[in-house]
Coordinates of C-alpha atoms in Angstrom, one line a residue:
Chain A
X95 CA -8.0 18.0 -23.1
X96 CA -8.9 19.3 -19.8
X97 CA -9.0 22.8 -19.1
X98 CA -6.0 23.9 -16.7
X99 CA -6.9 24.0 -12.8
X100 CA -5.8 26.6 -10.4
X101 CA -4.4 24.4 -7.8
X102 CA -2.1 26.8 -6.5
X103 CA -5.1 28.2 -5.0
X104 CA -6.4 25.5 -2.8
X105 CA -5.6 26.9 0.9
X106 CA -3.0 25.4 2.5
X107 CA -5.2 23.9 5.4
X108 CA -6.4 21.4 2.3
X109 CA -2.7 20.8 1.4
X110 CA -2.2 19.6 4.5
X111 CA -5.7 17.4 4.8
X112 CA -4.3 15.9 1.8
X113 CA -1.1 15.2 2.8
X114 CA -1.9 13.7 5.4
X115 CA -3.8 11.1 3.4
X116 CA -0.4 9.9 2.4
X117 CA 0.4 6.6 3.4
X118 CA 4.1 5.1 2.7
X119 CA 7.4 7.2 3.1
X120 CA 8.2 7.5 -0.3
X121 CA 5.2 9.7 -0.7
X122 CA 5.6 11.7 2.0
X123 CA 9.2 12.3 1.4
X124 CA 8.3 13.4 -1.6
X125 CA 5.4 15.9 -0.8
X126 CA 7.7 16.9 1.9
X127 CA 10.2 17.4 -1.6
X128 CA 8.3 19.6 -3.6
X129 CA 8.1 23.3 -2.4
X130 CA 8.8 24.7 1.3
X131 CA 5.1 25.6 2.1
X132 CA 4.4 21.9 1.9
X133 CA 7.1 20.8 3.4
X134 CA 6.3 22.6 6.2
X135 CA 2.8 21.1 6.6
X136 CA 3.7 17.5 7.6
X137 CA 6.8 16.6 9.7
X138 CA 9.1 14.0 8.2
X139 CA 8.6 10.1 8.4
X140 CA 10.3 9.4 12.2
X141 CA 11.8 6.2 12.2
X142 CA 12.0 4.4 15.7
X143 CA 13.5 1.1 16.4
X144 CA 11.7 -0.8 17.7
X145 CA 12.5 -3.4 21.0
X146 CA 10.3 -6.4 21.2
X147 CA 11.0 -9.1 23.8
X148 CA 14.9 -10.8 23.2
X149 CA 15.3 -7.9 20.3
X150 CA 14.2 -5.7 18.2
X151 CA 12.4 -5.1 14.7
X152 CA 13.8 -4.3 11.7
X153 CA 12.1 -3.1 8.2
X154 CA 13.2 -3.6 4.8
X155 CA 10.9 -1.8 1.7
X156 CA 10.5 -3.3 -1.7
X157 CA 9.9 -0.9 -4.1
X158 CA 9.3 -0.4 -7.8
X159 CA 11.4 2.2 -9.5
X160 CA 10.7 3.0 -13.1
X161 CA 11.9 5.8 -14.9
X162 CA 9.4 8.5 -15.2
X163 CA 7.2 8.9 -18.2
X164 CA 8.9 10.9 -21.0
X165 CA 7.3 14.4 -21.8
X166 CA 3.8 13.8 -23.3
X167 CA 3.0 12.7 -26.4
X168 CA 0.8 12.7 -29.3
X169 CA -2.2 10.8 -27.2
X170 CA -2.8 8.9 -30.9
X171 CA 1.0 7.0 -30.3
X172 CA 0.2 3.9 -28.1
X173 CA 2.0 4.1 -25.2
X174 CA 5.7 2.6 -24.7
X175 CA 5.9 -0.1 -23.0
X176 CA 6.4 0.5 -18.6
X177 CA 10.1 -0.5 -17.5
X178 CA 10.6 -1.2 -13.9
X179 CA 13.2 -2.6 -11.0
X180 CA 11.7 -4.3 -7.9
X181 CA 14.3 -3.9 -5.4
X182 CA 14.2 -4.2 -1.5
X183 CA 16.2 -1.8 0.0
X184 CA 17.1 -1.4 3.9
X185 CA 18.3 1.8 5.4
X186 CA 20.7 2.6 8.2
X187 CA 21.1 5.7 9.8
X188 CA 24.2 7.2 9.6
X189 CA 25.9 9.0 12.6
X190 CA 26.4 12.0 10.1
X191 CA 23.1 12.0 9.5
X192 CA 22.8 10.7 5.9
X193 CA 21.3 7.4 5.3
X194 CA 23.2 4.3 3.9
X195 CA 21.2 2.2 2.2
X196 CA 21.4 -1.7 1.0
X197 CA 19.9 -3.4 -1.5
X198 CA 18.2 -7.1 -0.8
X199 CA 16.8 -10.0 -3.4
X200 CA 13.2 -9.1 -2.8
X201 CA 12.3 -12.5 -1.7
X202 CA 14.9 -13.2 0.9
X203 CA 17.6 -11.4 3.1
X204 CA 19.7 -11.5 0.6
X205 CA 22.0 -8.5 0.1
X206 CA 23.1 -7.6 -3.5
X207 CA 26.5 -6.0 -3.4
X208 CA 28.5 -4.8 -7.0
X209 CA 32.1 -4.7 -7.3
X210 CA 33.5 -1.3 -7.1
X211 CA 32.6 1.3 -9.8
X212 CA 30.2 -1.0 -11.6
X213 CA 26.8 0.4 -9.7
X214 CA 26.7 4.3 -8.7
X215 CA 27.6 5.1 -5.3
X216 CA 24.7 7.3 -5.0
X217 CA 21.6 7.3 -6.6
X218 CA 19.1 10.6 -6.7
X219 CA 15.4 9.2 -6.3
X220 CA 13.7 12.2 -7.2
X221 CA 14.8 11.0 -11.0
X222 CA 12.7 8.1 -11.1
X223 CA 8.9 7.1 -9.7
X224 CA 9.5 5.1 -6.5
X225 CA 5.9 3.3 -5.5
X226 CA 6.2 1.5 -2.2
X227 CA 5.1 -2.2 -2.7
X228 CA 5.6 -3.8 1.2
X229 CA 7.2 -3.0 3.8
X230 CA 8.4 -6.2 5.5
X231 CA 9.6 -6.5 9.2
X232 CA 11.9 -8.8 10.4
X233 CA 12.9 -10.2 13.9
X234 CA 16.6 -9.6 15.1
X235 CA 17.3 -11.8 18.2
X236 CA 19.7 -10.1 20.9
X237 CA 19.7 -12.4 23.5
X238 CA 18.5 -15.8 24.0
X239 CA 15.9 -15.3 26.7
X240 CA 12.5 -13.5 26.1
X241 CA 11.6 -14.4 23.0
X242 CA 9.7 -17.8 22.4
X243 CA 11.9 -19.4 19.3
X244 CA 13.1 -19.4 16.2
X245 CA 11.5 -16.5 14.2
X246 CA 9.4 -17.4 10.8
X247 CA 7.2 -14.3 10.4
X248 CA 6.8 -10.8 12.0
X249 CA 4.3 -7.7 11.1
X250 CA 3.7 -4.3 13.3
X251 CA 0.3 -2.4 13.7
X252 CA -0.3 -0.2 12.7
X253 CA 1.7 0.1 10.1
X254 CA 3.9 3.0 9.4
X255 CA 4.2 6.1 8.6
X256 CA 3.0 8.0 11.7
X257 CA 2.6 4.5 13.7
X258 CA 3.8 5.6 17.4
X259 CA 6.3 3.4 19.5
X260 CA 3.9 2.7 22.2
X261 CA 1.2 1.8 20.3
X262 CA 3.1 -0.4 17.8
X263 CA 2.2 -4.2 18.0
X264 CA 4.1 -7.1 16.9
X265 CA 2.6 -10.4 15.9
X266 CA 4.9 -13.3 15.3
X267 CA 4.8 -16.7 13.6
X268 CA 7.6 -18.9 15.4
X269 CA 9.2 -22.1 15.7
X270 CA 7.1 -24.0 13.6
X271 CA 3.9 -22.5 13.2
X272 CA 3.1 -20.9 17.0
X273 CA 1.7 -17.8 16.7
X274 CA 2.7 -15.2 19.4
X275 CA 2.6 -11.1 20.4
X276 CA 4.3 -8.4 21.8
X277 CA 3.0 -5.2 23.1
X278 CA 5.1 -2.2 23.9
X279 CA 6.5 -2.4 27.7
X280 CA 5.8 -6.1 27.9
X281 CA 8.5 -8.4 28.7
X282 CA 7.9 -11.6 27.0
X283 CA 6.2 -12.6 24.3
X284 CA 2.4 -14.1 24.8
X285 CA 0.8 -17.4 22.9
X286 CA -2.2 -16.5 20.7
X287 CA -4.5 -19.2 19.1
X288 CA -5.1 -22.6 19.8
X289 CA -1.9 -24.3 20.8
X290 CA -2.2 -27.2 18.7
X291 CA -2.9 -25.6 15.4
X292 CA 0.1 -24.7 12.9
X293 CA -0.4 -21.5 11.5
X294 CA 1.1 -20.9 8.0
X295 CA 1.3 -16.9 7.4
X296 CA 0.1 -13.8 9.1
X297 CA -0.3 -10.5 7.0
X298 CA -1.3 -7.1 7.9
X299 CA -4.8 -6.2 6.0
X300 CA -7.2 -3.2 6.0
X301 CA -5.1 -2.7 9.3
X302 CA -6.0 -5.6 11.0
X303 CA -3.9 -9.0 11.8
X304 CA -4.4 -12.0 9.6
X305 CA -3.4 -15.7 9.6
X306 CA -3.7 -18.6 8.1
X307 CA -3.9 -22.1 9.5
X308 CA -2.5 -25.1 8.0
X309 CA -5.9 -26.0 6.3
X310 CA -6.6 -22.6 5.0
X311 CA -8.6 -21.1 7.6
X312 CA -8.0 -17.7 7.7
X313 CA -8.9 -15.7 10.8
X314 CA -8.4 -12.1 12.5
X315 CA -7.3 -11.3 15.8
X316 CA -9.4 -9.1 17.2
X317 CA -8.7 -6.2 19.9
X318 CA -8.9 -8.8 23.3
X319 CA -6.4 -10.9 21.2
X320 CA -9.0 -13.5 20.3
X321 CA -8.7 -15.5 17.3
X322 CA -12.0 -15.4 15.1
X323 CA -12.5 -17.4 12.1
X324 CA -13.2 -15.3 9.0
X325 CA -13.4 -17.7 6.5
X326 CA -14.1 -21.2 5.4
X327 CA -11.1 -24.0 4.9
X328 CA -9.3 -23.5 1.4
X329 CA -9.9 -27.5 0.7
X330 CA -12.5 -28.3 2.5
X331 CA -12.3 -32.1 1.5
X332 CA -8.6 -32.4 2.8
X333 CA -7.3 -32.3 -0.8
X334 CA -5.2 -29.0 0.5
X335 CA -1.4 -28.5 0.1
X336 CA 1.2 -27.9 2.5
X337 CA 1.8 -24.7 3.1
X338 CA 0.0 -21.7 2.9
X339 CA 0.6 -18.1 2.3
X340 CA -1.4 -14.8 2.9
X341 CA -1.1 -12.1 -0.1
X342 CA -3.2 -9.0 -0.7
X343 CA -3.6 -7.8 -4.1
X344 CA -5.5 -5.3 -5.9
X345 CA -7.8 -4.8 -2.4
X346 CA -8.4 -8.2 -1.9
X347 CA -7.3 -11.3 0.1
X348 CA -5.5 -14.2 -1.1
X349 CA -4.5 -17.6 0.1
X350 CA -1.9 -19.2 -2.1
X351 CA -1.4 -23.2 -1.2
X352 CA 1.8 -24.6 -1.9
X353 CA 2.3 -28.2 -3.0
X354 CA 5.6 -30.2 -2.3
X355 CA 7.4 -32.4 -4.2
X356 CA 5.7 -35.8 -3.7
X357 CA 8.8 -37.3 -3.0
X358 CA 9.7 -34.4 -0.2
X359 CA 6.3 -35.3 1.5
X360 CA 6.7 -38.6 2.5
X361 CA 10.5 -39.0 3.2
X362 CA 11.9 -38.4 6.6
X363 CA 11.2 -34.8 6.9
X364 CA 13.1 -32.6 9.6
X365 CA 12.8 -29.1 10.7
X366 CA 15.4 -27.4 8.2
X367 CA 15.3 -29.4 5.4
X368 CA 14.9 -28.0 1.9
X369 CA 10.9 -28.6 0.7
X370 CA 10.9 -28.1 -3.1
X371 CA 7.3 -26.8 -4.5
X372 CA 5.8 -29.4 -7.5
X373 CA 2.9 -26.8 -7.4
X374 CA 0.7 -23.7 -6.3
X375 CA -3.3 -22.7 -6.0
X376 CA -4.5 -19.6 -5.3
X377 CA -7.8 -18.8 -4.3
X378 CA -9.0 -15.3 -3.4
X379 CA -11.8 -14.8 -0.3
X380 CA -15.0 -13.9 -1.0
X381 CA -16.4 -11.5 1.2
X382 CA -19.7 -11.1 0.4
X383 CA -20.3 -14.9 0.5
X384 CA -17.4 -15.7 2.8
X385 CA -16.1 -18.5 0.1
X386 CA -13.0 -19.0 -1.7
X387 CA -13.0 -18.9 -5.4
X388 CA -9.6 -20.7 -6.9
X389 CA -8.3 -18.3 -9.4
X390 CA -6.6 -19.4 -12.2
X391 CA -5.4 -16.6 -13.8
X392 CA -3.9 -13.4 -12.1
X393 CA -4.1 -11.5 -15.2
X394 CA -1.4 -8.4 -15.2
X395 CA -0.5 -9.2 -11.7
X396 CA 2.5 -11.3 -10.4
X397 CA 2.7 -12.4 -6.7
X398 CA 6.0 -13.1 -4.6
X399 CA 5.9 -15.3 -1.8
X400 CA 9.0 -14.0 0.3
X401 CA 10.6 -15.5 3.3
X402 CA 9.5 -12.4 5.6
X403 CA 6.7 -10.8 3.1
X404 CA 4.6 -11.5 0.2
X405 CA 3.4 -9.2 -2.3
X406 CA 2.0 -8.7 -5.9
X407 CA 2.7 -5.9 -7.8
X408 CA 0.4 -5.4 -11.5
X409 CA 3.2 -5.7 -14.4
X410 CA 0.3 -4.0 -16.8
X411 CA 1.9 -2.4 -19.6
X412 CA 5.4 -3.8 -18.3
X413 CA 7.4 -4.6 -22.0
X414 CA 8.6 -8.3 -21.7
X415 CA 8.1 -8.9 -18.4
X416 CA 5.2 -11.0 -17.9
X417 CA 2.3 -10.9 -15.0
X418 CA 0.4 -14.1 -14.1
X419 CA 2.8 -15.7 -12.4
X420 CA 4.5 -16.4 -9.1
X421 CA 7.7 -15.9 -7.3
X422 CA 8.7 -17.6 -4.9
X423 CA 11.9 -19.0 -2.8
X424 CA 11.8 -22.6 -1.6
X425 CA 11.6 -23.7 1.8
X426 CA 14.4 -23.5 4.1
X427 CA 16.1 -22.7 0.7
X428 CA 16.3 -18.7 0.3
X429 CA 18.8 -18.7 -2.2
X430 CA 16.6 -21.3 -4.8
X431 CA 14.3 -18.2 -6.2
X432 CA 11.9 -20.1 -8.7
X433 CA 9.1 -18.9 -10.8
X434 CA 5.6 -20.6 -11.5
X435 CA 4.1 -19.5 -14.5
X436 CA 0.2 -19.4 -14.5
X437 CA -0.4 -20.7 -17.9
X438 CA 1.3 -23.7 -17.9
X439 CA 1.9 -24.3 -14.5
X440 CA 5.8 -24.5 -15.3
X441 CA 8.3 -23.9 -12.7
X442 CA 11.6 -22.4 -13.9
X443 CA 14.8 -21.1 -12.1
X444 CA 14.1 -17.2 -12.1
X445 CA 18.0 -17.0 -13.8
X446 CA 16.5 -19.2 -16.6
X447 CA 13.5 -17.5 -17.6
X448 CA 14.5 -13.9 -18.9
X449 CA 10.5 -13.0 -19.1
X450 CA 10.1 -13.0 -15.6
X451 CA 13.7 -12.3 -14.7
X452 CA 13.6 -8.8 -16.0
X453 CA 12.1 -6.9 -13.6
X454 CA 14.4 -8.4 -10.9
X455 CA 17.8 -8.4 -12.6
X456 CA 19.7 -6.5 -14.1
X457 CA 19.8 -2.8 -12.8
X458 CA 18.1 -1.4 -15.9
X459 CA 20.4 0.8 -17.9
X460 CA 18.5 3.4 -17.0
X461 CA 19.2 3.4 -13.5
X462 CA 23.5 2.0 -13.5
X463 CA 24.7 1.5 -17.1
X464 CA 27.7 -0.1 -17.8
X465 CA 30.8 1.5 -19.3
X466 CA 29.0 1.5 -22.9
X467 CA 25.6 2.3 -21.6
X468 CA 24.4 -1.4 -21.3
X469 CA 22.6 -2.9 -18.7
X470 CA 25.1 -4.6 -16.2
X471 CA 25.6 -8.3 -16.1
X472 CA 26.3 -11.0 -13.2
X473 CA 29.7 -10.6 -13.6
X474 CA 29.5 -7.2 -11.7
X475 CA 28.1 -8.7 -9.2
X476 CA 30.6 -9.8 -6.2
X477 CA 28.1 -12.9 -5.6
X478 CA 25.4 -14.4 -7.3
X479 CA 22.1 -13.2 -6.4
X480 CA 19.5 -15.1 -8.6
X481 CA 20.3 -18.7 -8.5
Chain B
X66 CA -35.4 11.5 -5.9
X67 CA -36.0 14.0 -3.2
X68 CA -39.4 14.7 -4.0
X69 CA -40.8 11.9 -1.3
X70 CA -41.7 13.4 1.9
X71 CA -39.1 13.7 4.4
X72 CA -39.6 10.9 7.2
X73 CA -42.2 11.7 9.9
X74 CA -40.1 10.2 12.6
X75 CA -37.0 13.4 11.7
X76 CA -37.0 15.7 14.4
X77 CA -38.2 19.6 13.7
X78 CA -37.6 22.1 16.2
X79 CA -41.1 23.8 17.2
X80 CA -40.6 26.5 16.0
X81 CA -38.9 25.6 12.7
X82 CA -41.2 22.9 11.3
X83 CA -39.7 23.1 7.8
X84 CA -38.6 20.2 6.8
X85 CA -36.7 21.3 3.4
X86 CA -34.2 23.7 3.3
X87 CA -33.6 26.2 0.2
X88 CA -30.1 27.1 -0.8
X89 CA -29.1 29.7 -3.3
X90 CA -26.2 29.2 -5.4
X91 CA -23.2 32.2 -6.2
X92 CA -25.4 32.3 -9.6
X93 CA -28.7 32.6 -8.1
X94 CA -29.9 29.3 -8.6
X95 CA -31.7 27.8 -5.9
X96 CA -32.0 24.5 -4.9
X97 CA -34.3 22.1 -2.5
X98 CA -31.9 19.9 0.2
X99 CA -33.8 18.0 3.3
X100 CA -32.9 18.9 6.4
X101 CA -31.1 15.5 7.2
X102 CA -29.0 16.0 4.2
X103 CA -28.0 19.5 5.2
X104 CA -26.7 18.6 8.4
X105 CA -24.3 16.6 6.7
X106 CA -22.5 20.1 6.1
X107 CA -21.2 21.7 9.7
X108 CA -22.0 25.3 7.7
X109 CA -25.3 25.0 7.0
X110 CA -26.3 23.4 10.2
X111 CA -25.2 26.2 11.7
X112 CA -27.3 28.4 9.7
X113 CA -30.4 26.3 9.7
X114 CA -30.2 27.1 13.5
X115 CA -30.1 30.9 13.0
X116 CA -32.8 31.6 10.4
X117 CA -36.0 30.0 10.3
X118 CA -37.8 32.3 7.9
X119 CA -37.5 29.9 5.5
X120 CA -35.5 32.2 2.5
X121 CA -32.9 30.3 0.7
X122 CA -29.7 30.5 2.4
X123 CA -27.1 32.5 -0.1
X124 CA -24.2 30.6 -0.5
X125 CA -21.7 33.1 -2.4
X126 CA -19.1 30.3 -2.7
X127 CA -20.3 27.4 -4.8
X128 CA -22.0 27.5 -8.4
X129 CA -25.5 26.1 -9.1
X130 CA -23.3 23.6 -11.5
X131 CA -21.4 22.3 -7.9
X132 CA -24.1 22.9 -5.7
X133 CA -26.5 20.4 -7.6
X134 CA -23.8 18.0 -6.9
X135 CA -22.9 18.6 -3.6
X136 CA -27.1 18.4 -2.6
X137 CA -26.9 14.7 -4.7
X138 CA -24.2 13.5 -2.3
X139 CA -25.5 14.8 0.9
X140 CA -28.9 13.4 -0.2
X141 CA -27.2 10.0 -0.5
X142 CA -25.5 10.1 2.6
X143 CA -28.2 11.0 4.4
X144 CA -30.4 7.7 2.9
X145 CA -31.7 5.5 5.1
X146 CA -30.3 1.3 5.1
X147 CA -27.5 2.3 2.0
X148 CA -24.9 -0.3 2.9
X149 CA -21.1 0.5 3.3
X150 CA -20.3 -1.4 0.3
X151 CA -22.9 0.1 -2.3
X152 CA -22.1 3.6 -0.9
X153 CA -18.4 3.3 -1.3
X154 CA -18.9 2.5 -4.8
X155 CA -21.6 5.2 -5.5
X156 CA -18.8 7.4 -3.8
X157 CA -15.9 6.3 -7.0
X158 CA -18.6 7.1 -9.4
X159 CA -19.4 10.8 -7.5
X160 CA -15.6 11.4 -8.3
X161 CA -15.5 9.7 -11.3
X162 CA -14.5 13.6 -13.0
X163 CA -12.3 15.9 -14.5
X164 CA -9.8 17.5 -12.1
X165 CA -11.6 21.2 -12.4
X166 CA -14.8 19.6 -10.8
X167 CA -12.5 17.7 -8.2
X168 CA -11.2 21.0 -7.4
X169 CA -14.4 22.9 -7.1
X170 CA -15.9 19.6 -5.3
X171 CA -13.2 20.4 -2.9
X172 CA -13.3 23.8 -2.1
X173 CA -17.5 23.4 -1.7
X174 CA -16.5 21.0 0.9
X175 CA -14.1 23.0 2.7
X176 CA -16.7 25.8 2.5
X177 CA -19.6 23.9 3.2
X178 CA -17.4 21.8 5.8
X179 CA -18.9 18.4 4.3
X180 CA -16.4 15.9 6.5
X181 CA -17.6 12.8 4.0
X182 CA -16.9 15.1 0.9
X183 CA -13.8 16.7 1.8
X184 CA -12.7 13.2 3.0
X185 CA -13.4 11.7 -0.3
X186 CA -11.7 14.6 -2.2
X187 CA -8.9 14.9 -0.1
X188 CA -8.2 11.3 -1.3
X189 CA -8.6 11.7 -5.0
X190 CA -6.0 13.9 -5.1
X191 CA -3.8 12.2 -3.1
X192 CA -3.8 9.9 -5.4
X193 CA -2.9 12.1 -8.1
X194 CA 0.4 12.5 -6.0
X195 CA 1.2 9.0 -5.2
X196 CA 3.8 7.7 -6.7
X197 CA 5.3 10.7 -9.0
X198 CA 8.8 12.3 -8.6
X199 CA 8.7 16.0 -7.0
X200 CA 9.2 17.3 -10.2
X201 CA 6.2 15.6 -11.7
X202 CA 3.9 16.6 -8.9
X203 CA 5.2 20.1 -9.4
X204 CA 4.2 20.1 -13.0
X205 CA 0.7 18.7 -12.1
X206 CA -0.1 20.9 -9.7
X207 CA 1.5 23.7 -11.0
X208 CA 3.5 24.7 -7.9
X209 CA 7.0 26.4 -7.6
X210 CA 9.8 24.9 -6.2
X211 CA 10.7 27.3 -3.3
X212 CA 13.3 26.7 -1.1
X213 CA 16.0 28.1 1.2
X214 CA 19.4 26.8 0.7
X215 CA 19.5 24.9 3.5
X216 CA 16.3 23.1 3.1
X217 CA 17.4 22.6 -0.6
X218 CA 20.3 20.6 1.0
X219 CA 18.0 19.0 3.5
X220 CA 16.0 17.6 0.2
X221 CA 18.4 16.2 -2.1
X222 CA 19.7 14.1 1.2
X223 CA 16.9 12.9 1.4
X224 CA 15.8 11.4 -1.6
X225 CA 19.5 10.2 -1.7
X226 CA 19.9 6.4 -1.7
X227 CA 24.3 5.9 -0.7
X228 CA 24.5 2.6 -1.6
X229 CA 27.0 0.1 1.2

């Protein structure tokens, strides 16, 4: 047992160092939250729209929420099992000054809405441990000229909470795979990259822009918005899949490749149509020996593969809900949200496989019981959400 | 580690030639640092500039205990061709300890105004407040919850979610 500390007598110059190292909103909300000498030492989390070219920039947050950990216990009792809700959440700013805020299927833009009375209408956060997984920006057009296409992809640097509005950058994926930015106080949009290449995802990492070409070349765009290669092809032999996605997880960088259905490949494909996945490979980059080593098993973690963010989040110590897996939505299909699991290389509707739908759905009963206590069901839902 | 000769090539004031400086601890310990690892701390390099005389500089502050420590990490900060990656690790392992060392860590930083150390500190605990409701971090810390009524207000709106 470790002998108590006198923390109350750290100046508050160090409180304020520290708070400062504080890096989502949650957590500063919450520092902000616990006395009124702290609150005082770092101003509150200013949220700015944000106009790029032909409209502006929204944000959506997924989040974990788990219930927090009971009061302590004999250390010789193993620990009961974690419980947790990913949810993605957008706010709005009320006129009044409160915050409205809607819930979202993590993986798409897919708003979750409850028939009267079933969910609560308000829901304190300081009861439960809210960690910040992504937060995901998305492009909302305004007008049709100024902006260079149909939006796929968008990320700001830097990244929130204290990012300023003329310093914010957007970097885009459009159309169908043209990379593009926006600076504060431009007008349009400019190209980035070679014009003939397709690039797959872009993801903010260590504070720096990364993307990934259609053959698994990952690169970084560097200050003079040049494009320099950071890492071998995924495949080098041209064995590759079709699609690739950017994910960081546990510090590091990973490329996931995703395989269509044979059948999807070589039929008449159009922008638009619905690509079903027959498979996935990940492979994380190698730093030190700038390679890519195909992983084939992600242990406790489980990646998502979003249609505006991907993420992983470690399920360690999660009872019944299983890591080593991914989730993902098909393409040009947001509503199809599937699951791959690692092992077995299985894919399964998320509805279908309970192990891996529990930490999306439902509301655990600890955050909106039902009338008897229960967990809520789909029919409280006024549509369906996990198809 | 510190017992090989500093390099010839470090500059030395003429009329401080010393190379080593000697730093007594709040429990009269003293203790050997190089020069270059001293002027990792803002405090001391102000003193080495004062006194030349070459007695051990009386820190009142830190305990032998933390004071070893704190010469190890400004020793290995101050090491020649240590690569970012190596010394971020060595850096998890410095901090590798119980909270009442983290604390004294900290405020030996803070006195000794180590940027690096308070830095690194500054983020361990940090980390021991990511994540947790108020309430937890209030219990952790061991911190009131003091408020005016209108701030109390301002709070609970805004760790309200109203759902659409």
């Amino acid at each position: 047992m470790e002998k108590p500390v006198s923390w109350s007598k750290l100046p508050t110059e160090l409180w304020s160092m520290i708070g400062k190292k504080l890096d989502t909103h949650m957590d500063v909300c919450r520092f902000r939250s616990v006395c009124s000498s702290w609150r005082s030492l770092i101003p509150p989390v200013s949220e700015f729209e944000l106009r790029a070219g032909g409209g502006f920039i929204g944000q959506r947050t997924v989040c974990l929420l788990e219930p927090p950990p009971t009061s302590p216990r004999d250390s010789r009792c193993p620990p009961s099992p974690r419980e947790g809700w990913l949810i993605k959440i957008a706010e709005k700013e009320d006129l009044g000054g409160g915050g409205r805020v809607q819930l979202f299927n993590p993986l798409s833009k897919r708003p979750i809405s409850f028939k009267g009375g079933t969910f609560p209408k308000v829901l304190c956060t300081m009861d439960y441990r809210v960690t910040e997984i992504c937060v995901e920006r998305h492009f909302i057009e305004e007008d049709e000229v100024g902006y260079p296409g149909r939006v796929r992809k968008v990320i700001t640097l830097p990244d929130p909470p204290r990012a300023v509005r003329e310093e914010t950058l957007v970097v885009g994926i459009f159309g169908e795979g043209k990379l593009t930015w926006w600076k504060h106080g431009d007008e349009v949009w400019h190209r980035l990259g070679d014009p003939n290449c397709r690039y797959d995802d872009l993801i903010a990492y260590k504070g720096q822009c990364y993307v990934v070409d259609r053959f698994g070349i990952v690169s970084w765009i560097d200050p003079s918005f040049k494009i320099v290669q950071f890492s071998p092809p995924v495949c080098g032999d041209g064995s590759g899949g079709d699609r690739k996605h950017l994910v960081e997880s546990g510090g590091d960088l990973y490329t996931v490749d995703r395989y269509f259905d044979e059948e999807s490949r070589f039929s008449g494909i159009q922008a638009g149509d619905v690509r079903e996945a027959a498979g996935f490979k990940v492979y994380r980059l190698n730093q030190e020996w700038g390679k890519w080593d195909e992983i084939r098993n992600l242990g406790d973690v489980a990646l998502f593969l979003g249609d505006y963010s991907c993420f992983s989040v470690s399920v360690k110590g999660f009872g019944g809900c299983k890591g080593n897996c991914i989730y993902f939505t098909e393409i040009n299909a947001w509503w199809k949200v599937r699951v791959l699991n690692m092992e077995d290389r299985s894919i399964k509707r998320a509805s279908h496989s309970p192990d891996h739908l529990r930490i999306l759905w439902p509301p655990p009963a600890w955050v909106a019981p039902d009338a008897d206590g229960f967990a809520l069901s789909p029919a409280h839902l006024r549509s369906r959400c996990f198809s | 580690m510190s017992s090989s000769p500093p390099p010839s090539s470090a500059a030395a004031s003429p009329s401080c030639p010393k190379k080593m400086i000697a730093l007594r601890s709040s429990d009269g310990e003293t203790f050997e640092i190089e020069e270059a690892a001293a002027l990792q701390s803002k405090t001391l390099e102000n003193m080495i500039d004062e006194d030349c005389a070459g007695t051990p500089i009386p820190l009142p502050n830190v305990t032998g205990k933390i004071l070893a420590k704190v010469v190890e990490f400004c020793s290995k900060h101050a090491e020649p061709g240590v690569d970012d990656e190596s010394l971020r690790a060595w850096d998890a392992e410095f901090v590798n300890v119980e909270q009442a060392t983290v604390f004294d860590y900290i405020l030996a930083a803070n006195f000794l105004e180590i940027p690096t150390l308070l830095n690194l500190t500054c983020n361990v605990v940090a980390d021991m407040i990511r994540g947790k409701t108020p309430d937890e971090i209030r219990k952790f810390f061991n911190i009131k919850s003091i408020f005016s009524p209108e701030e109390e207000e301002e709070v609970r709106r805004e760790n309200h979610w109203a759902f659409e």
